[in-house]
């Protein structure tokens, strides 16, 4: 199972503390993670590095404390805009997770001003996985004037108008500069692992 880092920056598991491991760090939220993410960490043979905030997670990639940051839980455009620009300036990548799952390609979120009544920029992604891509409404992505009865329900082409325009509902696939180095060739490893795990356990997009 995935472990976390203790205060001494050692790898901590449920049963022991592993020092001097050659395993790579997989950056995640401080809180609970989805079954997809847990299986992906296990598939890659990595250990879990917990961090709060997208900016802090990306800093972990830049500092080499983790090599990838992949999650299906949604955030907002203002959470990813700055960190993505800095990460990619140093040779890393940040993409929509759904594009990696569906087509094995990197596809950036769009950062543009939209009117309050405009649909979410990710409308075209809702049916990307032949109906299997099923983001759900949460308190974070539901528009303030929409019915709270939608929380927990699947976002469809008919209801995506109730998703906040700046919500990232397609997940995050981010890798640090080291993984993007063509000589190391880790990027393809992460893409292949995401596709393989998703074929058995779809991400829980939100």
Coordinates of N, CA and C in Angstrom, one line a residue, residues 9-203:
X9 N 11.3 13.2 6.7 CA 11.3 13.0 5.3 C 11.7 11.6 4.9
X10 N 11.4 10.6 5.8 CA 11.6 9.2 5.5 C 10.3 8.6 5.0
X11 N 10.3 7.5 4.3 CA 9.1 6.9 3.8 C 8.4 6.1 4.9
X12 N 7.2 6.5 5.2 CA 6.5 5.9 6.3 C 5.4 5.0 5.8
X13 N 5.3 3.7 6.2 CA 4.2 2.9 5.8 C 3.5 2.5 7.1
X14 N 2.5 1.6 6.9 CA 1.7 1.2 8.0 C 2.5 0.4 9.0
X15 N 3.5 -0.3 8.5 CA 4.2 -1.2 9.4 C 5.7 -0.8 9.7
X16 N 6.3 0.0 8.9 CA 7.6 0.4 9.1 C 8.0 1.7 8.4
X17 N 9.2 2.2 8.7 CA 9.8 3.3 8.0 C 10.9 2.9 7.1
X18 N 10.8 3.1 5.8 CA 11.8 2.6 4.9 C 12.7 3.8 4.6
X19 N 14.0 3.6 4.8 CA 15.0 4.7 4.6 C 15.8 4.3 3.4
X20 N 16.2 5.3 2.6 CA 17.1 5.1 1.5 C 16.5 4.4 0.4
X21 N 15.2 4.5 0.2 CA 14.4 3.8 -0.8 C 14.7 4.5 -2.2
X22 N 14.7 3.7 -3.3 CA 14.9 4.3 -4.6 C 13.5 4.6 -5.2
X23 N 12.5 4.3 -4.5 CA 11.1 4.6 -5.1 C 11.0 6.1 -5.3
X24 N 10.1 6.5 -6.2 CA 9.8 7.9 -6.5 C 8.5 8.3 -5.7
X25 N 8.4 9.6 -5.4 CA 7.3 10.1 -4.7 C 6.1 10.5 -5.6
X26 N 4.9 10.1 -5.2 CA 3.7 10.4 -5.9 C 2.9 11.4 -5.0
X27 N 2.8 12.6 -5.5 CA 2.3 13.7 -4.7 C 0.7 13.7 -4.8
X28 N 0.1 13.7 -3.6 CA -1.3 13.7 -3.5 C -1.8 14.7 -2.5
X29 N -3.1 14.8 -2.3 CA -3.7 15.7 -1.3 C -3.4 15.1 0.1
X30 N -3.6 16.0 1.1 CA -3.4 15.5 2.5 C -4.6 14.6 2.9
X31 N -5.7 14.7 2.2 CA -6.9 14.0 2.6 C -7.0 12.6 1.9
X32 N -8.2 12.1 1.9 CA -8.5 10.8 1.3 C -8.3 10.9 -0.2
X33 N -7.9 9.8 -0.8 CA -7.8 9.7 -2.3 C -8.7 8.6 -2.8
X34 N -8.9 8.7 -4.1 CA -9.9 7.8 -4.8 C -9.2 6.4 -4.9
X35 N -10.1 5.4 -5.2 CA -9.6 4.1 -5.5 C -8.7 4.1 -6.7
X36 N -9.0 4.9 -7.7 CA -8.2 5.0 -8.9 C -6.8 5.4 -8.5
X37 N -6.7 6.5 -7.8 CA -5.4 7.0 -7.4 C -4.6 6.0 -6.6
X38 N -5.2 5.4 -5.6 CA -4.6 4.4 -4.8 C -4.0 3.3 -5.6
X39 N -4.8 2.8 -6.6 CA -4.3 1.7 -7.4 C -3.2 2.1 -8.4
X40 N -3.3 3.4 -8.7 CA -2.2 3.9 -9.6 C -0.9 4.0 -8.9
X41 N -0.9 4.4 -7.6 CA 0.3 4.5 -6.8 C 0.9 3.1 -6.7
X42 N 0.0 2.1 -6.4 CA 0.4 0.7 -6.3 C 1.0 0.2 -7.6
X43 N 0.4 0.5 -8.7 CA 0.8 0.0 -10.0 C 2.2 0.6 -10.3
X44 N 2.5 1.8 -10.0 CA 3.7 2.5 -10.2 C 4.8 2.1 -9.2
X45 N 4.4 1.5 -8.1 CA 5.4 1.1 -7.1 C 6.0 2.3 -6.4
X46 N 5.2 3.4 -6.2 CA 5.7 4.6 -5.7 C 5.2 4.8 -4.2
X47 N 5.7 5.8 -3.5 CA 5.2 6.1 -2.2 C 4.5 7.5 -2.2
X48 N 3.6 7.7 -1.3 CA 2.8 8.8 -1.3 C 3.4 10.0 -0.6
X49 N 3.4 11.2 -1.2 CA 3.9 12.4 -0.6 C 2.7 13.3 -0.5
X50 N 2.2 13.5 0.8 CA 1.0 14.3 1.0 C 1.4 15.8 1.1
X51 N 0.6 16.6 0.4 CA 0.8 18.1 0.4 C -0.6 18.8 0.2
X52 N -0.7 19.9 0.8 CA -2.0 20.7 0.6 C -1.8 21.8 -0.5
X53 N -2.8 22.1 -1.3 CA -2.7 23.1 -2.3 C -2.0 22.7 -3.5
X54 N -2.6 23.2 -4.7 CA -1.9 22.8 -6.0 C -0.5 23.4 -6.1
X55 N -0.4 24.7 -5.7 CA 0.9 25.3 -5.7 C 2.0 24.5 -4.9
X56 N 1.6 24.1 -3.7 CA 2.5 23.3 -2.9 C 2.9 22.0 -3.5
X57 N 1.9 21.4 -4.1 CA 2.1 20.1 -4.7 C 3.1 20.2 -5.9
X58 N 2.9 21.2 -6.7 CA 3.8 21.5 -7.8 C 5.2 21.8 -7.4
X59 N 5.3 22.6 -6.2 CA 6.6 22.9 -5.7 C 7.3 21.6 -5.3
X60 N 6.6 20.6 -4.8 CA 7.2 19.3 -4.5 C 7.8 18.6 -5.7
X61 N 7.1 18.8 -6.9 CA 7.6 18.3 -8.1 C 8.9 19.0 -8.5
X62 N 8.9 20.3 -8.4 CA 10.1 21.1 -8.8 C 11.3 20.9 -7.8
X63 N 11.0 20.6 -6.6 CA 12.1 20.4 -5.6 C 12.5 18.9 -5.6
X64 N 11.9 18.1 -6.5 CA 12.3 16.7 -6.6 C 11.8 15.8 -5.5
X65 N 10.9 16.3 -4.6 CA 10.3 15.5 -3.6 C 9.3 14.5 -4.1
X66 N 8.8 14.8 -5.2 CA 7.8 13.9 -5.9 C 8.1 14.0 -7.4
X67 N 7.7 13.0 -8.2 CA 7.9 13.0 -9.6 C 6.6 13.2 -10.4
X68 N 5.5 12.8 -9.8 CA 4.2 13.1 -10.4 C 3.2 13.5 -9.5
X69 N 2.1 14.1 -10.0 CA 1.0 14.6 -9.2 C -0.2 14.3 -10.1
X70 N -0.9 13.3 -9.8 CA -2.1 12.8 -10.6 C -3.3 12.7 -9.7
X71 N -4.4 13.4 -10.0 CA -5.6 13.2 -9.2 C -6.8 13.4 -10.1
X72 N -7.9 12.7 -9.7 CA -9.2 12.9 -10.4 C -10.1 13.9 -9.7
X73 N -9.8 14.2 -8.5 CA -10.6 15.2 -7.8 C -10.4 16.6 -8.4
X74 N -11.5 17.4 -8.6 CA -11.4 18.7 -9.3 C -10.9 19.8 -8.4
X75 N -10.3 20.8 -9.0 CA -10.0 22.1 -8.4 C -10.5 23.2 -9.2
X76 N -9.9 24.4 -9.2 CA -10.4 25.5 -10.0 C -9.3 26.1 -10.8
X77 N -9.6 26.8 -11.9 CA -8.6 27.4 -12.8 C -7.6 28.2 -12.0
X78 N -8.0 29.0 -11.0 CA -7.1 29.8 -10.3 C -6.1 29.0 -9.4
X79 N -6.5 27.8 -9.2 CA -5.6 26.9 -8.4 C -4.4 26.4 -9.3
X80 N -4.7 26.2 -10.6 CA -3.7 25.6 -11.5 C -3.0 26.5 -12.4
X81 N -3.5 27.7 -12.7 CA -3.0 28.6 -13.7 C -1.5 29.0 -13.4
X82 N -1.3 29.5 -12.2 CA 0.1 29.9 -11.8 C 1.0 28.7 -11.7
X83 N 0.7 27.7 -10.9 CA 1.5 26.5 -10.8 C 1.9 25.9 -12.2
X84 N 0.9 25.8 -13.1 CA 1.1 25.2 -14.4 C 2.2 26.0 -15.1
X85 N 2.0 27.3 -15.1 CA 3.0 28.2 -15.9 C 4.4 28.0 -15.4
X86 N 4.6 27.9 -14.0 CA 5.9 27.8 -13.5 C 6.5 26.4 -13.7
X87 N 5.6 25.3 -13.6 CA 6.0 24.0 -13.8 C 6.5 23.8 -15.2
X88 N 5.7 24.3 -16.2 CA 6.1 24.1 -17.6 C 7.3 25.0 -18.0
X89 N 7.5 26.1 -17.3 CA 8.7 26.9 -17.6 C 10.0 26.2 -17.2
X90 N 9.8 25.2 -16.3 CA 11.0 24.5 -15.8 C 11.1 23.1 -16.5
X91 N 10.2 22.8 -17.5 CA 10.2 21.6 -18.2 C 9.3 20.5 -17.8
X92 N 8.4 20.8 -16.9 CA 7.4 19.8 -16.5 C 6.1 19.9 -17.3
X93 N 5.1 19.2 -17.0 CA 3.8 19.3 -17.7 C 2.6 19.2 -16.8
X94 N 1.5 19.9 -17.1 CA 0.3 19.7 -16.4 C -0.8 19.7 -17.4
X95 N -1.6 18.6 -17.3 CA -2.6 18.3 -18.3 C -3.9 17.9 -17.7
X96 N -5.0 17.9 -18.5 CA -6.2 17.3 -18.0 C -6.0 15.7 -17.9
X97 N -6.4 15.1 -16.8 CA -6.3 13.7 -16.7 C -7.1 13.0 -17.7
X98 N -8.3 13.5 -18.0 CA -9.2 12.8 -18.9 C -8.6 12.6 -20.3
X99 N -7.8 13.5 -20.8 CA -7.2 13.4 -22.1 C -6.2 12.3 -22.1
X100 N -5.5 12.1 -21.0 CA -4.5 11.0 -20.9 C -5.3 9.7 -20.8
X101 N -6.3 9.6 -20.1 CA -7.1 8.4 -20.0 C -7.7 8.0 -21.3
X102 N -8.3 8.9 -22.0 CA -9.0 8.6 -23.2 C -8.2 8.5 -24.5
X103 N -7.1 9.3 -24.6 CA -6.4 9.3 -25.8 C -4.9 9.3 -25.6
X104 N -4.4 9.2 -24.4 CA -3.0 9.1 -24.1 C -2.2 10.3 -24.5
X105 N -2.9 11.5 -24.5 CA -2.2 12.7 -24.9 C -2.4 13.8 -23.8
X106 N -1.5 14.8 -23.8 CA -1.5 15.9 -22.9 C -2.3 17.0 -23.5
X107 N -3.3 17.5 -22.7 CA -4.2 18.5 -23.2 C -4.4 19.5 -22.0
X108 N -4.0 20.7 -22.2 CA -4.0 21.7 -21.1 C -5.4 22.3 -20.9
X109 N -5.7 22.7 -19.7 CA -6.9 23.4 -19.4 C -6.8 24.8 -20.1
X110 N -7.9 25.4 -20.5 CA -7.9 26.7 -21.1 C -8.1 27.7 -20.0
X111 N -7.3 28.8 -20.2 CA -7.4 29.9 -19.2 C -7.8 31.2 -20.0
X112 N -9.1 31.4 -20.0 CA -9.6 32.6 -20.6 C -10.8 33.2 -19.8
X113 N -11.1 34.4 -20.0 CA -12.2 35.0 -19.3 C -13.5 34.6 -19.9
X114 N -14.4 34.2 -19.0 CA -15.7 33.7 -19.5 C -16.8 34.5 -18.7
X115 N -17.9 34.7 -19.3 CA -19.1 35.3 -18.7 C -19.7 34.4 -17.6
X116 N -20.4 35.0 -16.7 CA -21.0 34.2 -15.6 C -21.9 33.1 -16.1
X117 N -22.6 33.4 -17.2 CA -23.6 32.5 -17.7 C -23.1 31.5 -18.8
X118 N -21.8 31.6 -19.1 CA -21.2 30.7 -20.1 C -21.0 29.3 -19.5
X119 N -21.0 28.3 -20.4 CA -20.8 26.9 -19.9 C -19.3 26.7 -19.5
X120 N -19.1 25.7 -18.8 CA -17.7 25.3 -18.4 C -16.9 25.0 -19.7
X121 N -15.6 25.4 -19.7 CA -14.8 25.2 -20.8 C -14.6 23.7 -21.2
X122 N -14.9 22.8 -20.3 CA -14.7 21.4 -20.5 C -15.9 20.7 -21.0
X123 N -16.8 21.4 -21.6 CA -18.1 20.8 -22.1 C -17.8 19.7 -23.1
X124 N -16.8 19.9 -23.9 CA -16.5 18.9 -25.0 C -15.9 17.6 -24.4
X125 N -15.5 17.6 -23.1 CA -14.9 16.4 -22.6 C -15.9 15.5 -21.9
X126 N -17.1 15.9 -21.7 CA -18.0 15.1 -20.9 C -18.3 13.7 -21.5
X127 N -18.3 13.6 -22.8 CA -18.5 12.3 -23.5 C -17.3 11.7 -24.1
X128 N -16.1 12.2 -23.6 CA -14.9 11.8 -24.2 C -14.6 10.3 -24.1
X129 N -15.1 9.7 -22.9 CA -14.8 8.2 -22.7 C -16.0 7.4 -23.1
X130 N -16.7 7.8 -24.2 CA -17.8 7.0 -24.6 C -18.9 6.8 -23.5
X131 N -19.1 7.9 -22.8 CA -20.1 7.8 -21.7 C -19.6 7.3 -20.4
X132 N -18.3 6.9 -20.4 CA -17.7 6.4 -19.1 C -17.1 7.6 -18.3
X133 N -16.8 8.7 -19.0 CA -16.3 9.8 -18.3 C -17.5 10.5 -17.6
X134 N -17.5 10.3 -16.3 CA -18.7 10.8 -15.5 C -18.3 11.7 -14.3
X135 N -18.0 12.9 -14.6 CA -17.8 13.8 -13.4 C -19.0 14.0 -12.6
X136 N -18.9 14.2 -11.4 CA -20.1 14.4 -10.5 C -20.1 15.8 -9.9
X137 N -21.3 16.3 -9.6 CA -21.4 17.6 -9.0 C -20.9 17.6 -7.5
X138 N -20.2 18.6 -7.1 CA -19.8 18.7 -5.7 C -20.2 20.2 -5.3
X139 N -20.0 20.4 -4.0 CA -20.3 21.8 -3.5 C -19.3 22.8 -4.1
X140 N -18.1 22.3 -4.5 CA -17.1 23.2 -5.0 C -17.3 23.5 -6.5
X141 N -17.9 22.6 -7.3 CA -18.0 22.9 -8.7 C -19.5 23.3 -9.1
X142 N -20.4 23.2 -8.2 CA -21.8 23.6 -8.5 C -22.0 25.1 -8.4
X143 N -22.6 25.6 -9.4 CA -22.9 27.1 -9.4 C -23.8 27.4 -8.2
X144 N -23.5 28.6 -7.6 CA -24.2 29.1 -6.4 C -25.7 29.1 -6.6
X145 N -26.2 29.4 -7.8 CA -27.7 29.6 -8.0 C -28.3 28.3 -8.5
X146 N -27.5 27.2 -8.5 CA -28.1 25.9 -8.9 C -28.6 25.1 -7.7
X147 N -29.5 24.2 -8.0 CA -30.1 23.4 -6.9 C -29.1 22.5 -6.3
X148 N -29.1 22.4 -5.0 CA -28.2 21.5 -4.2 C -28.5 20.1 -4.4
X149 N -29.7 19.8 -5.0 CA -30.1 18.4 -5.3 C -29.2 17.8 -6.3
X150 N -28.4 18.6 -7.0 CA -27.5 18.0 -8.0 C -26.3 17.4 -7.5
X151 N -25.9 17.8 -6.2 CA -24.7 17.4 -5.6 C -24.7 15.8 -5.5
X152 N -23.6 15.2 -6.0 CA -23.5 13.8 -6.1 C -24.0 13.1 -7.3
X153 N -24.7 13.9 -8.2 CA -25.2 13.4 -9.4 C -24.2 13.6 -10.6
X154 N -24.3 12.8 -11.6 CA -23.4 12.8 -12.7 C -23.7 14.1 -13.6
X155 N -22.6 14.7 -14.0 CA -22.8 15.8 -14.9 C -23.0 15.3 -16.3
X156 N -24.0 15.8 -17.0 CA -24.4 15.4 -18.4 C -24.3 16.6 -19.3
X157 N -24.5 16.4 -20.6 CA -24.6 17.5 -21.5 C -25.7 18.5 -21.2
X158 N -26.8 18.0 -20.6 CA -27.9 18.8 -20.2 C -27.7 19.6 -18.9
X159 N -26.8 19.1 -18.0 CA -26.7 19.8 -16.7 C -25.3 20.4 -16.6
X160 N -24.4 20.3 -17.6 CA -23.1 20.9 -17.4 C -23.2 22.5 -17.3
X161 N -24.3 23.0 -17.7 CA -24.5 24.5 -17.5 C -24.5 24.9 -16.1
X162 N -24.7 23.9 -15.2 CA -24.7 24.3 -13.7 C -23.3 24.1 -13.1
X163 N -22.3 23.7 -13.9 CA -20.9 23.7 -13.4 C -20.3 25.0 -13.5
X164 N -19.6 25.4 -12.4 CA -19.0 26.7 -12.4 C -18.0 26.8 -13.6
X165 N -18.0 28.0 -14.3 CA -17.1 28.1 -15.5 C -15.7 27.8 -15.3
X166 N -15.1 28.1 -14.1 CA -13.7 28.0 -13.8 C -13.3 26.7 -13.1
X167 N -14.3 25.8 -13.0 CA -14.0 24.5 -12.3 C -13.3 23.5 -13.2
X168 N -12.2 22.9 -12.7 CA -11.5 21.9 -13.4 C -12.1 20.5 -13.1
X169 N -12.9 20.0 -14.0 CA -13.7 18.8 -13.7 C -13.0 17.6 -14.5
X170 N -11.9 17.8 -15.1 CA -11.3 16.7 -15.9 C -10.0 16.2 -15.2
X171 N -9.8 16.4 -13.9 CA -8.7 15.9 -13.2 C -7.4 16.5 -13.6
X172 N -6.3 16.1 -12.9 CA -5.0 16.7 -13.1 C -3.9 15.6 -13.4
X173 N -3.1 15.7 -14.4 CA -2.0 14.9 -14.7 C -0.8 15.8 -14.8
X174 N 0.1 15.8 -13.7 CA 1.2 16.6 -13.7 C 2.5 15.8 -13.4
X175 N 3.5 16.1 -14.1 CA 4.8 15.5 -13.9 C 5.9 16.5 -13.8
X176 N 6.9 16.3 -13.0 CA 8.0 17.2 -12.8 C 9.0 17.2 -14.0
X177 N 10.0 18.1 -14.0 CA 11.0 18.2 -15.0 C 11.7 16.9 -15.3
X178 N 12.0 16.1 -14.2 CA 12.8 14.9 -14.3 C 12.0 13.9 -15.1
X179 N 10.7 13.7 -14.9 CA 9.9 12.8 -15.6 C 9.8 13.2 -17.1
X180 N 9.9 14.5 -17.4 CA 9.7 15.0 -18.7 C 11.0 14.9 -19.6
X181 N 12.1 14.6 -18.9 CA 13.4 14.4 -19.6 C 13.3 13.2 -20.5
X182 N 13.6 13.5 -21.8 CA 13.5 12.4 -22.8 C 14.5 11.3 -22.6
X183 N 15.6 11.6 -21.9 CA 16.6 10.6 -21.6 C 16.1 9.6 -20.6
X184 N 15.2 10.1 -19.7 CA 14.7 9.2 -18.6 C 13.5 8.5 -19.1
X185 N 12.7 9.2 -19.9 CA 11.5 8.6 -20.6 C 10.5 8.1 -19.6
X186 N 10.3 8.8 -18.5 CA 9.3 8.5 -17.5 C 7.9 8.9 -17.9
X187 N 7.8 9.9 -18.7 CA 6.5 10.4 -19.1 C 5.6 9.3 -19.7
X188 N 6.1 8.6 -20.6 CA 5.4 7.5 -21.2 C 5.0 6.4 -20.2
X189 N 5.8 6.2 -19.2 CA 5.5 5.2 -18.2 C 4.3 5.7 -17.4
X190 N 4.2 6.9 -17.1 CA 3.0 7.4 -16.3 C 1.7 7.4 -17.2
X191 N 1.9 7.8 -18.4 CA 0.7 7.7 -19.3 C 0.2 6.3 -19.5
X192 N 1.1 5.4 -19.7 CA 0.7 3.9 -19.9 C 0.1 3.4 -18.6
X193 N 0.6 3.8 -17.4 CA 0.1 3.3 -16.2 C -1.4 3.8 -15.9
X194 N -1.6 5.1 -16.3 CA -2.9 5.7 -16.1 C -3.9 5.0 -17.0
X195 N -3.6 4.7 -18.2 CA -4.5 4.1 -19.1 C -4.8 2.7 -18.6
X196 N -3.8 1.9 -18.2 CA -4.0 0.6 -17.7 C -4.9 0.5 -16.5
X197 N -4.6 1.4 -15.5 CA -5.4 1.4 -14.3 C -6.8 1.8 -14.6
X198 N -7.0 2.8 -15.4 CA -8.3 3.3 -15.7 C -9.1 2.3 -16.5
X199 N -8.5 1.4 -17.1 CA -9.3 0.3 -17.8 C -10.0 -0.6 -16.9
X200 N -9.5 -0.6 -15.6 CA -10.1 -1.5 -14.6 C -10.8 -0.7 -13.5
X201 N -10.4 0.5 -13.3 CA -11.0 1.4 -12.2 C -11.0 2.8 -12.7
X202 N -12.1 3.3 -13.3 CA -12.2 4.6 -13.8 C -11.9 5.7 -12.7
X203 N -11.3 6.8 -13.1 CA -11.1 7.9 -12.1 C -12.5 8.4 -11.7

